[in-house]
CSV table of C-alpha atoms in Angstrom, one decimal:
chain,number,residue,atom,x,y,z
A,2,MET,CA,-0.1,0.2,-0.1
A,3,ALA,CA,3.1,2.5,0.7
A,4,LEU,CA,4.4,1.6,-2.6
A,5,ALA,CA,1.4,2.6,-4.5
A,6,VAL,CA,0.6,6.1,-2.3
A,7,GLY,CA,4.5,7.2,-2.7
A,8,ALA,CA,4.5,6.5,-6.3
A,9,VAL,CA,1.5,8.8,-7.5
A,10,ALA,CA,3.5,11.5,-5.1
A,11,ALA,CA,6.5,11.0,-6.4
A,12,SER,CA,8.7,13.7,-8.3
A,13,PRO,CA,7.9,13.6,-12.0
A,14,ALA,CA,9.8,11.6,-14.3
A,15,TRP,CA,10.5,13.6,-17.3
A,16,ALA,CA,12.5,16.4,-17.3
A,17,GLY,CA,11.5,20.1,-18.1
A,18,PRO,CA,12.9,22.9,-19.0
A,19,SER,CA,16.9,23.5,-18.6
A,20,ASP,CA,15.8,26.6,-15.7
A,21,ALA,CA,17.5,26.2,-12.3
A,22,LEU,CA,13.6,26.5,-10.4
A,23,HIS,CA,10.4,25.0,-11.4
A,24,VAL,CA,7.4,24.2,-9.8
A,25,TYR,CA,5.4,21.4,-10.2
A,26,GLY,CA,1.9,19.2,-9.0
A,27,GLY,CA,-0.2,16.8,-9.6
A,28,LEU,CA,-3.4,14.6,-9.1
A,29,GLY,CA,-3.7,10.3,-8.3
A,30,TYR,CA,-6.0,8.0,-7.7
A,31,SER,CA,-5.0,4.9,-6.5
A,32,TYR,CA,-7.4,1.4,-5.6
A,33,ASP,CA,-5.8,-1.2,-3.1
A,34,ASP,CA,-7.4,-4.8,-2.4
A,35,ASN,CA,-6.3,-5.6,1.0
A,36,LEU,CA,-4.8,-2.1,2.4
A,37,PHE,CA,-4.0,-3.3,5.3
A,38,ARG,CA,-2.1,-6.7,4.0
A,39,LEU,CA,-4.3,-8.9,6.3
A,40,SER,CA,-4.0,-12.7,6.1
A,41,ASP,CA,-5.8,-14.6,3.8
A,42,GLU,CA,-8.2,-15.9,6.4
A,43,ALA,CA,-9.2,-12.0,7.9
A,44,PRO,CA,-12.1,-11.0,7.3
A,45,GLY,CA,-11.2,-7.2,7.4
A,46,TYR,CA,-11.7,-3.7,9.1
A,47,ASP,CA,-15.7,-2.9,8.8
A,48,SER,CA,-15.7,-6.2,6.5
A,49,GLN,CA,-13.9,-4.9,4.5
A,50,ARG,CA,-10.1,-5.2,3.7
A,51,SER,CA,-9.8,-2.5,0.5
A,52,ASP,CA,-10.1,0.9,0.0
A,53,SER,CA,-9.4,3.9,-2.7
A,54,SER,CA,-7.6,7.2,-2.0
A,55,ARG,CA,-7.0,10.1,-3.8
A,56,GLN,CA,-3.6,12.3,-3.4
A,57,SER,CA,-2.8,15.5,-4.3
A,58,VAL,CA,1.2,16.8,-5.1
A,59,VAL,CA,2.7,20.4,-5.0
A,60,GLY,CA,6.2,20.9,-4.8
A,61,VAL,CA,9.4,22.6,-6.5
A,62,LEU,CA,12.5,21.7,-7.6
A,63,PHE,CA,16.0,23.4,-8.1
A,64,ASP,CA,19.1,21.9,-9.4
A,65,LYS,CA,22.3,24.4,-10.5
A,66,THR,CA,26.0,24.4,-10.8
A,67,TYR,CA,28.1,27.4,-9.5
A,68,SER,CA,31.3,26.5,-11.2
A,69,ARG,CA,32.2,23.9,-10.0
A,70,GLN,CA,29.6,23.3,-7.3
A,71,ARG,CA,26.0,22.0,-8.0
A,72,ILE,CA,23.3,22.3,-5.7
A,73,GLN,CA,20.5,20.3,-5.8
A,74,ALA,CA,17.1,20.9,-4.0
A,75,GLN,CA,13.7,19.0,-3.8
A,76,GLY,CA,10.7,20.7,-1.8
A,77,LYS,CA,7.2,18.2,-1.8
A,78,LEU,CA,4.4,18.1,0.7
A,79,SER,CA,1.2,16.0,-0.5
A,80,LYS,CA,-2.2,15.2,1.0
A,81,VAL,CA,-3.5,11.6,0.6
A,82,ALA,CA,-7.4,11.2,1.5
A,83,PHE,CA,-9.3,7.6,2.0
A,84,SER,CA,-12.6,6.8,0.8
A,85,HIS,CA,-13.7,4.3,3.9
A,86,PHE,CA,-10.6,4.4,6.2
A,87,LYS,CA,-10.8,8.0,6.9
A,88,GLN,CA,-8.7,8.0,9.8
A,89,LEU,CA,-5.5,7.2,7.9
A,90,ASP,CA,-5.5,10.4,5.8
A,91,TYR,CA,-2.6,12.6,6.0
A,92,ASP,CA,-0.6,15.2,4.7
A,93,GLY,CA,3.3,13.7,2.9
A,94,LYS,CA,6.4,15.4,3.2
A,95,ASP,CA,9.6,15.3,1.3
A,96,PHE,CA,12.7,17.5,1.4
A,97,GLN,CA,15.8,17.2,-0.2
A,98,GLY,CA,18.8,18.6,-0.6
A,99,THR,CA,22.1,17.9,-1.8
A,100,TRP,CA,25.7,20.0,-2.2
A,101,ASN,CA,28.0,18.3,-4.8
A,102,TRP,CA,31.2,19.9,-4.4
A,103,GLN,CA,34.8,20.1,-5.8
A,104,LEU,CA,37.9,21.4,-4.7
A,105,ALA,CA,40.5,21.5,-7.5
A,106,ASN,CA,41.1,19.0,-9.4
A,107,HIS,CA,42.0,16.1,-6.7
A,108,LEU,CA,39.4,16.4,-3.8
A,109,GLU,CA,35.7,15.9,-4.3
A,110,GLY,CA,32.2,15.1,-2.4
A,111,SER,CA,28.7,15.4,-1.1
A,112,LEU,CA,27.0,16.9,1.6
A,113,GLY,CA,22.8,16.9,2.2
A,114,ALA,CA,19.7,15.6,3.9
A,115,THR,CA,16.4,14.6,3.7
A,116,TYR,CA,13.2,14.4,5.5
A,117,ALA,CA,10.2,12.3,4.3
A,118,GLN,CA,6.7,11.8,6.0
A,119,THR,CA,4.6,8.9,4.9
A,120,LEU,CA,2.5,6.5,5.4
A,121,ALA,CA,4.5,3.1,7.3
A,122,PRO,CA,3.3,-0.2,5.1
A,123,TYR,CA,1.7,-2.4,7.5
A,124,THR,CA,3.2,-5.5,6.2
A,125,ASP,CA,5.0,-6.7,9.7
A,126,PHE,CA,1.9,-5.7,12.2
A,127,GLN,CA,-1.6,-5.6,12.5
A,128,SER,CA,-3.4,-2.6,13.3
A,129,ARG,CA,-6.3,0.2,11.4
A,130,GLU,CA,-5.1,3.1,12.9
A,131,ARG,CA,-2.9,5.8,11.0
A,132,ASN,CA,0.7,5.3,11.8
A,133,LEU,CA,3.4,7.9,10.1
A,134,ARG,CA,7.1,7.2,9.6
A,135,VAL,CA,9.2,9.6,9.6
A,136,GLN,CA,12.7,9.5,8.3
A,137,ARG,CA,15.8,11.9,8.6
A,138,ARG,CA,19.3,11.7,7.5
A,139,GLN,CA,22.5,13.7,7.1
A,140,PHE,CA,25.1,12.2,5.2
A,141,GLY,CA,28.6,13.4,3.8
A,142,ASP,CA,31.0,12.0,1.9
A,143,ALA,CA,34.9,13.0,0.5
A,144,ALA,CA,37.4,11.4,-2.1
A,145,TRP,CA,40.7,12.4,-3.0
A,146,ARG,CA,42.7,11.3,-6.4
A,147,MET,CA,45.8,10.9,-4.5
A,148,HIS,CA,47.2,9.4,-7.7
A,149,PRO,CA,45.8,9.4,-11.5
A,150,SER,CA,44.7,5.0,-10.8
A,151,TRP,CA,44.1,5.2,-7.0
A,152,ARG,CA,41.6,7.4,-4.7
A,153,VAL,CA,40.3,7.3,-1.1
A,154,ARG,CA,37.5,7.4,0.4
A,155,GLY,CA,35.3,8.7,3.1
A,156,ALA,CA,31.8,9.1,4.9
A,157,ALA,CA,29.6,9.3,7.3
A,158,SER,CA,25.7,9.2,7.4
A,159,ARG,CA,23.0,10.0,10.2
A,160,ASP,CA,19.2,8.1,9.6
A,161,LYS,CA,17.1,8.3,12.2
A,162,TYR,CA,12.9,6.6,12.1
A,163,THR,CA,10.3,7.9,14.0
A,164,TYR,CA,6.7,6.8,14.4
A,165,GLU,CA,3.5,8.2,15.2
A,166,LEU,CA,1.5,5.2,16.3
A,167,SER,CA,2.3,4.9,20.3
A,168,ALA,CA,2.7,1.0,19.2
A,169,GLN,CA,5.1,1.4,17.2
A,170,ARG,CA,7.2,3.8,18.9
A,171,TYR,CA,9.8,1.0,19.9
A,172,ASN,CA,10.8,1.0,16.5
A,173,ASP,CA,12.0,4.8,17.0
A,174,ARG,CA,15.8,4.5,16.3
A,175,THR,CA,18.9,6.5,15.0
A,176,GLU,CA,21.2,4.3,12.5
A,177,ASP,CA,24.9,6.1,12.1
A,178,ALA,CA,27.6,4.6,9.6
A,179,LEU,CA,30.9,5.7,9.1
A,180,GLU,CA,33.2,4.2,6.6
A,181,ALA,CA,36.8,4.3,4.9
A,182,GLY,CA,37.7,3.1,1.3
A,183,VAL,CA,40.5,2.9,-1.2
A,184,ASP,CA,39.7,1.8,-5.1
A,185,TYR,CA,41.8,1.2,-8.3
A,186,LEU,CA,40.8,3.4,-10.9
A,187,PRO,CA,42.2,1.9,-14.1
A,188,ARG,CA,42.1,3.3,-17.6
A,189,SER,CA,39.0,1.3,-18.3
A,190,GLY,CA,36.3,3.1,-16.9
A,191,SER,CA,36.0,-0.2,-14.0
A,192,THR,CA,36.6,1.0,-10.3
A,193,ALA,CA,37.7,-2.0,-7.6
A,194,GLY,CA,38.4,-1.2,-3.8
A,195,LEU,CA,37.5,-2.4,0.0
A,196,VAL,CA,35.5,-0.6,2.0
A,197,VAL,CA,35.3,-0.4,6.2
A,198,ARG,CA,32.4,0.2,7.1
A,199,ARG,CA,30.5,0.0,10.5
A,200,LEU,CA,27.2,1.0,11.3
A,201,SER,CA,25.7,1.5,15.1
A,202,GLY,CA,22.2,1.4,15.7
A,203,LYS,CA,20.5,3.0,18.8
A,204,TYR,CA,17.0,2.6,19.8
A,205,LEU,CA,15.1,5.8,21.3
A,206,ASN,CA,12.7,3.9,23.7
A,207,GLU,CA,12.7,0.3,25.5
A,208,ARG,CA,10.8,-2.1,24.8
A,209,ILE,CA,8.8,-4.1,27.9
A,210,LEU,CA,9.0,-8.0,27.4
A,211,GLY,CA,8.2,-10.4,30.2
A,212,GLY,CA,8.4,-7.0,32.3
A,213,VAL,CA,12.0,-6.6,31.9
A,214,LEU,CA,13.3,-3.4,30.1
A,215,ARG,CA,15.1,-4.2,26.9
A,216,ASP,CA,18.2,-3.0,25.3
A,217,ASP,CA,18.0,-3.7,21.4
A,218,ASP,CA,20.9,-1.6,20.4
A,219,TYR,CA,23.3,-3.3,18.3
A,220,GLU,CA,26.8,-2.8,16.4
A,221,GLN,CA,27.7,-4.2,13.1
A,222,ASP,CA,31.2,-3.9,11.2
A,223,GLU,CA,31.6,-4.9,7.5
A,224,LEU,CA,34.3,-5.1,5.8
A,225,LYS,CA,32.8,-5.9,1.6
A,226,ALA,CA,34.6,-5.2,-1.7
A,227,ARG,CA,33.3,-2.1,-3.9
A,228,ILE,CA,33.5,-3.2,-7.6
A,229,VAL,CA,32.4,-1.2,-11.1
A,230,TRP,CA,33.3,-2.9,-14.0
A,231,ARG,CA,32.4,-1.7,-17.2
A,232,ALA,CA,32.1,-5.3,-19.0
A,233,THR,CA,30.8,-3.8,-22.3
A,234,PRO,CA,30.1,-0.5,-23.8
A,235,THR,CA,26.5,-1.4,-22.8
A,236,THR,CA,26.8,-3.7,-19.8
A,237,THR,CA,27.5,-2.2,-16.2
A,238,VAL,CA,28.1,-4.9,-12.9
A,239,GLN,CA,28.3,-3.3,-9.5
A,240,THR,CA,29.0,-5.3,-6.5
A,241,LEU,CA,29.4,-4.3,-2.6
A,242,ALA,CA,30.0,-7.4,-0.7
A,243,GLY,CA,31.8,-9.0,1.8
A,244,TYR,CA,32.2,-10.1,5.5
A,245,ALA,CA,30.1,-8.4,7.9
A,246,ARG,CA,29.1,-9.2,11.4
A,247,ARG,CA,26.5,-8.0,13.7
A,248,LYS,CA,26.2,-7.9,17.2
A,249,ASN,CA,23.4,-7.0,20.0
A,250,ALA,CA,23.6,-4.8,22.7
A,251,GLN,CA,21.7,-7.7,25.5
A,252,SER,CA,21.5,-11.3,25.1
A,253,GLY,CA,18.7,-12.3,23.6
A,254,PRO,CA,18.5,-12.0,19.7
A,255,ARG,CA,22.0,-14.2,18.8
A,256,ASP,CA,24.6,-12.5,17.9
A,257,VAL,CA,25.7,-12.9,13.9
A,258,SER,CA,28.1,-13.0,10.9
A,259,GLY,CA,28.7,-13.5,7.6
A,260,PHE,CA,28.7,-12.8,3.4
A,261,ASN,CA,26.6,-9.7,3.2
A,262,GLY,CA,26.1,-7.9,0.1
A,263,ARG,CA,24.5,-6.9,-3.1
A,264,VAL,CA,25.5,-7.2,-7.0
A,265,THR,CA,23.5,-4.9,-9.3
A,266,ALA,CA,23.7,-5.6,-12.9
A,267,SER,CA,22.5,-2.7,-15.9
A,268,PHE,CA,22.2,-3.7,-19.8
A,269,ASN,CA,21.4,-1.3,-22.4
A,270,PRO,CA,21.0,-3.6,-25.8
A,271,ARG,CA,19.3,-0.7,-27.9
A,272,GLN,CA,19.4,2.8,-26.9
A,273,LYS,CA,15.6,2.3,-26.4
A,274,LEU,CA,15.7,0.0,-24.3
A,275,ARG,CA,17.0,-0.5,-20.2
A,276,LEU,CA,17.3,-3.8,-18.4
A,277,ASN,CA,18.4,-4.0,-14.8
A,278,SER,CA,18.5,-6.8,-12.2
A,279,ALA,CA,20.3,-7.1,-8.6
A,280,VAL,CA,21.3,-9.7,-6.2
A,281,TRP,CA,21.4,-9.2,-2.4
A,282,ARG,CA,22.2,-10.5,1.1
A,283,GLU,CA,21.8,-8.3,3.9
A,284,PHE,CA,20.6,-7.9,7.8
A,285,SER,CA,17.6,-5.4,7.8
A,286,ALA,CA,15.7,-3.9,10.7
A,287,ILE,CA,12.3,-4.8,10.8
A,288,GLU,CA,8.8,-3.3,12.4
A,289,ASN,CA,7.8,-6.3,15.1
A,290,TYR,CA,7.6,-6.4,18.2
A,291,PHE,CA,9.2,-9.7,18.7
A,292,TYR,CA,12.1,-9.4,16.4
A,293,THR,CA,14.2,-6.6,15.9
A,294,PHE,CA,16.0,-7.7,12.4
A,295,SER,CA,15.7,-10.4,9.8
A,296,LEU,CA,18.3,-12.0,6.9
A,297,ASN,CA,17.4,-11.1,4.0
A,298,ARG,CA,17.6,-12.8,0.5
A,299,GLY,CA,16.5,-11.6,-3.1
A,300,ALA,CA,16.4,-11.4,-6.2
A,301,SER,CA,15.2,-8.7,-8.9
A,302,ALA,CA,14.9,-7.7,-12.4
A,303,GLY,CA,13.4,-5.0,-14.2
A,304,ALA,CA,13.2,-3.8,-17.7
A,305,SER,CA,12.2,0.8,-19.2
A,306,TRP,CA,11.0,0.7,-22.9
A,307,ASP,CA,11.0,3.9,-24.7
A,308,ALA,CA,7.9,2.6,-26.8
A,309,SER,CA,7.9,6.3,-28.5
A,310,ALA,CA,9.4,9.7,-27.9
A,311,LYS,CA,6.5,10.0,-25.4
A,312,VAL,CA,5.4,6.7,-23.9
A,313,ARG,CA,7.7,5.1,-21.6
A,314,VAL,CA,6.8,1.1,-20.2
A,315,ASP,CA,8.8,0.3,-17.4
A,316,ALA,CA,8.0,-3.4,-15.4
A,317,ASN,CA,9.9,-5.0,-12.6
A,318,MET,CA,9.5,-8.0,-10.2
A,319,SER,CA,11.4,-9.4,-7.3
A,320,LEU,CA,11.3,-12.1,-4.9
A,321,GLU,CA,12.8,-11.9,-1.2
A,322,GLN,CA,13.2,-14.5,1.7
A,323,ARG,CA,13.2,-12.9,5.2
A,324,SER,CA,14.9,-15.0,8.0
A,325,TYR,CA,14.3,-13.6,11.2
A,326,GLU,CA,17.5,-13.8,13.2
A,327,GLY,CA,16.8,-11.1,16.3
A,328,ARG,CA,14.3,-13.0,18.4
A,329,LEU,CA,13.5,-11.7,21.5
A,330,LEU,CA,11.4,-14.5,23.0
A,331,ASP,CA,12.3,-17.6,24.0
A,332,ASN,CA,9.2,-19.5,22.8
A,333,SER,CA,9.1,-17.5,19.8
A,334,PRO,CA,9.9,-20.0,16.4
A,335,GLU,CA,13.7,-20.2,15.8
A,336,ASP,CA,13.1,-21.0,12.1
A,337,LEU,CA,10.9,-18.4,11.3
A,338,SER,CA,10.9,-16.8,7.8
A,339,ASP,CA,8.4,-15.4,4.8
A,340,THR,CA,9.0,-15.1,1.5
A,341,LEU,CA,7.7,-11.6,-0.7
A,342,ARG,CA,6.8,-11.4,-4.2
A,343,GLN,CA,5.9,-8.7,-6.1
A,344,ALA,CA,5.1,-7.8,-9.7
A,345,SER,CA,4.6,-4.3,-11.4
A,346,VAL,CA,3.9,-2.8,-14.2
A,347,GLY,CA,3.6,0.8,-15.5
A,348,ALA,CA,3.5,3.3,-18.0
A,349,SER,CA,3.7,6.9,-19.0
A,350,TRP,CA,2.6,9.5,-21.7
A,351,SER,CA,4.3,12.9,-21.8
A,352,PRO,CA,2.0,14.4,-24.9
A,353,LEU,CA,4.1,18.0,-23.6
A,354,GLN,CA,7.9,18.1,-22.3
A,355,THR,CA,6.3,19.3,-19.0
A,356,VAL,CA,2.6,17.3,-18.8
A,357,GLN,CA,2.9,13.7,-17.9
A,358,PHE,CA,0.0,11.7,-17.4
A,359,SER,CA,1.1,7.5,-15.5
A,360,THR,CA,-0.7,4.2,-14.4
A,361,SER,CA,0.9,1.5,-12.6
A,362,PHE,CA,-0.2,-2.3,-11.1
A,363,ILE,CA,1.4,-3.8,-8.1
A,364,HIS,CA,1.0,-7.5,-6.9
A,365,GLN,CA,2.2,-8.2,-4.2
A,366,GLU,CA,2.1,-11.8,-2.0
A,367,ARG,CA,3.4,-13.0,1.2
A,368,SER,CA,3.7,-16.9,2.4
A,369,GLY,CA,5.0,-17.7,5.5
A,370,ALA,CA,5.7,-15.9,9.1
A,371,GLN,CA,1.8,-17.1,10.9
A,372,PHE,CA,3.5,-16.3,14.1
A,373,LEU,CA,3.4,-12.7,13.0
A,374,GLY,CA,-0.3,-12.1,12.9
A,375,ASN,CA,-1.0,-10.9,9.4
A,376,GLY,CA,0.5,-14.2,8.3
A,377,SER,CA,0.0,-15.1,3.7
A,378,PHE,CA,-1.7,-12.0,1.7
A,379,LYS,CA,-2.4,-11.3,-1.8
A,380,ALA,CA,-2.5,-8.0,-2.6
A,381,ASN,CA,-3.2,-5.3,-5.8
A,382,THR,CA,-2.9,-1.8,-6.2
A,383,VAL,CA,-3.6,0.1,-9.3
A,384,SER,CA,-2.7,3.9,-9.7
A,385,VAL,CA,-3.6,6.6,-12.0
A,386,ASN,CA,-1.4,10.0,-11.8
A,387,ALA,CA,-1.3,13.3,-14.3
A,388,ASN,CA,1.8,15.7,-13.5
A,389,ALA,CA,2.2,19.1,-14.7
A,390,GLN,CA,5.5,21.2,-14.6
A,391,PHE,CA,5.7,24.8,-14.5
């Protein structure tokens, strides 16, 4: 459900005039036949599982380069109103700003921040109440080209998640990441390097289980290879993968370690056709009361086709299995897992350079994890929207 609403409120995909500052607006409609991701056996709230929503969005875009400094900014406000479950009506917010800087010929980097307020997905908990999630992010990175074939890098970021619903505030947390690395830059345009990274997670509100306050903070250390391989003029493979170890502050969820990473590939056999794929094995936080994180294994594939100068068609599919590693209760299943399948197809038509109409269909299907409450479910979402830029 959150994916469909987000797709309608997203920034326009087409490019407008070359001026630095633009204003845009849009209207959209979406229908979801299982809004709360209820299990197949659940009758639904008010004996209803589906709902439709109307969305309106207004925003500004700014993109300008001053000498070697590029400033990019976006501000977007959206209003979402549901037809039946009116308690979910909300105002969305999305702000982004990035300064891509360069000093002399050898030192460059970026500095920025983002803020996003949207409706959190109902995939991993049961409720009919509104649950807005706010994500704040600050980041910065720098790279020094110390030699024509060598570059050193450093980066730092902080992500903060907060939830409106009191029953979900045990998920409020910050995630701080520090990394350093070195890259080899051959003349072929490919890169190969190593990255050392530490991720520190701190939960802002301690949860209570069995009358005991829990400390769910954790640290994750990683040593990974970073490779960008320009295999052919039309094929690029990117890899960020290696070893990761996740250590928890309090006993309960077991410490885990092992291979962790993601590989993506893009293939553009023709100018109008673009293909992409990815595989991953990663630790990830989950929004559940009895488990803090999962080990996710997945794969995805997608295609984008410019059917004409004004029409584009997109299709994507993904498969992900989550194994729940962060078990907090001794009587919880040790081998709990679920599988989420998703497929989507969409089309956009731009009759003018500054006007776009689009539609999309998304199918989600999950199996397993009956212990979590939602269990297995199916959901279909259809959306139609229109955007204009000025």
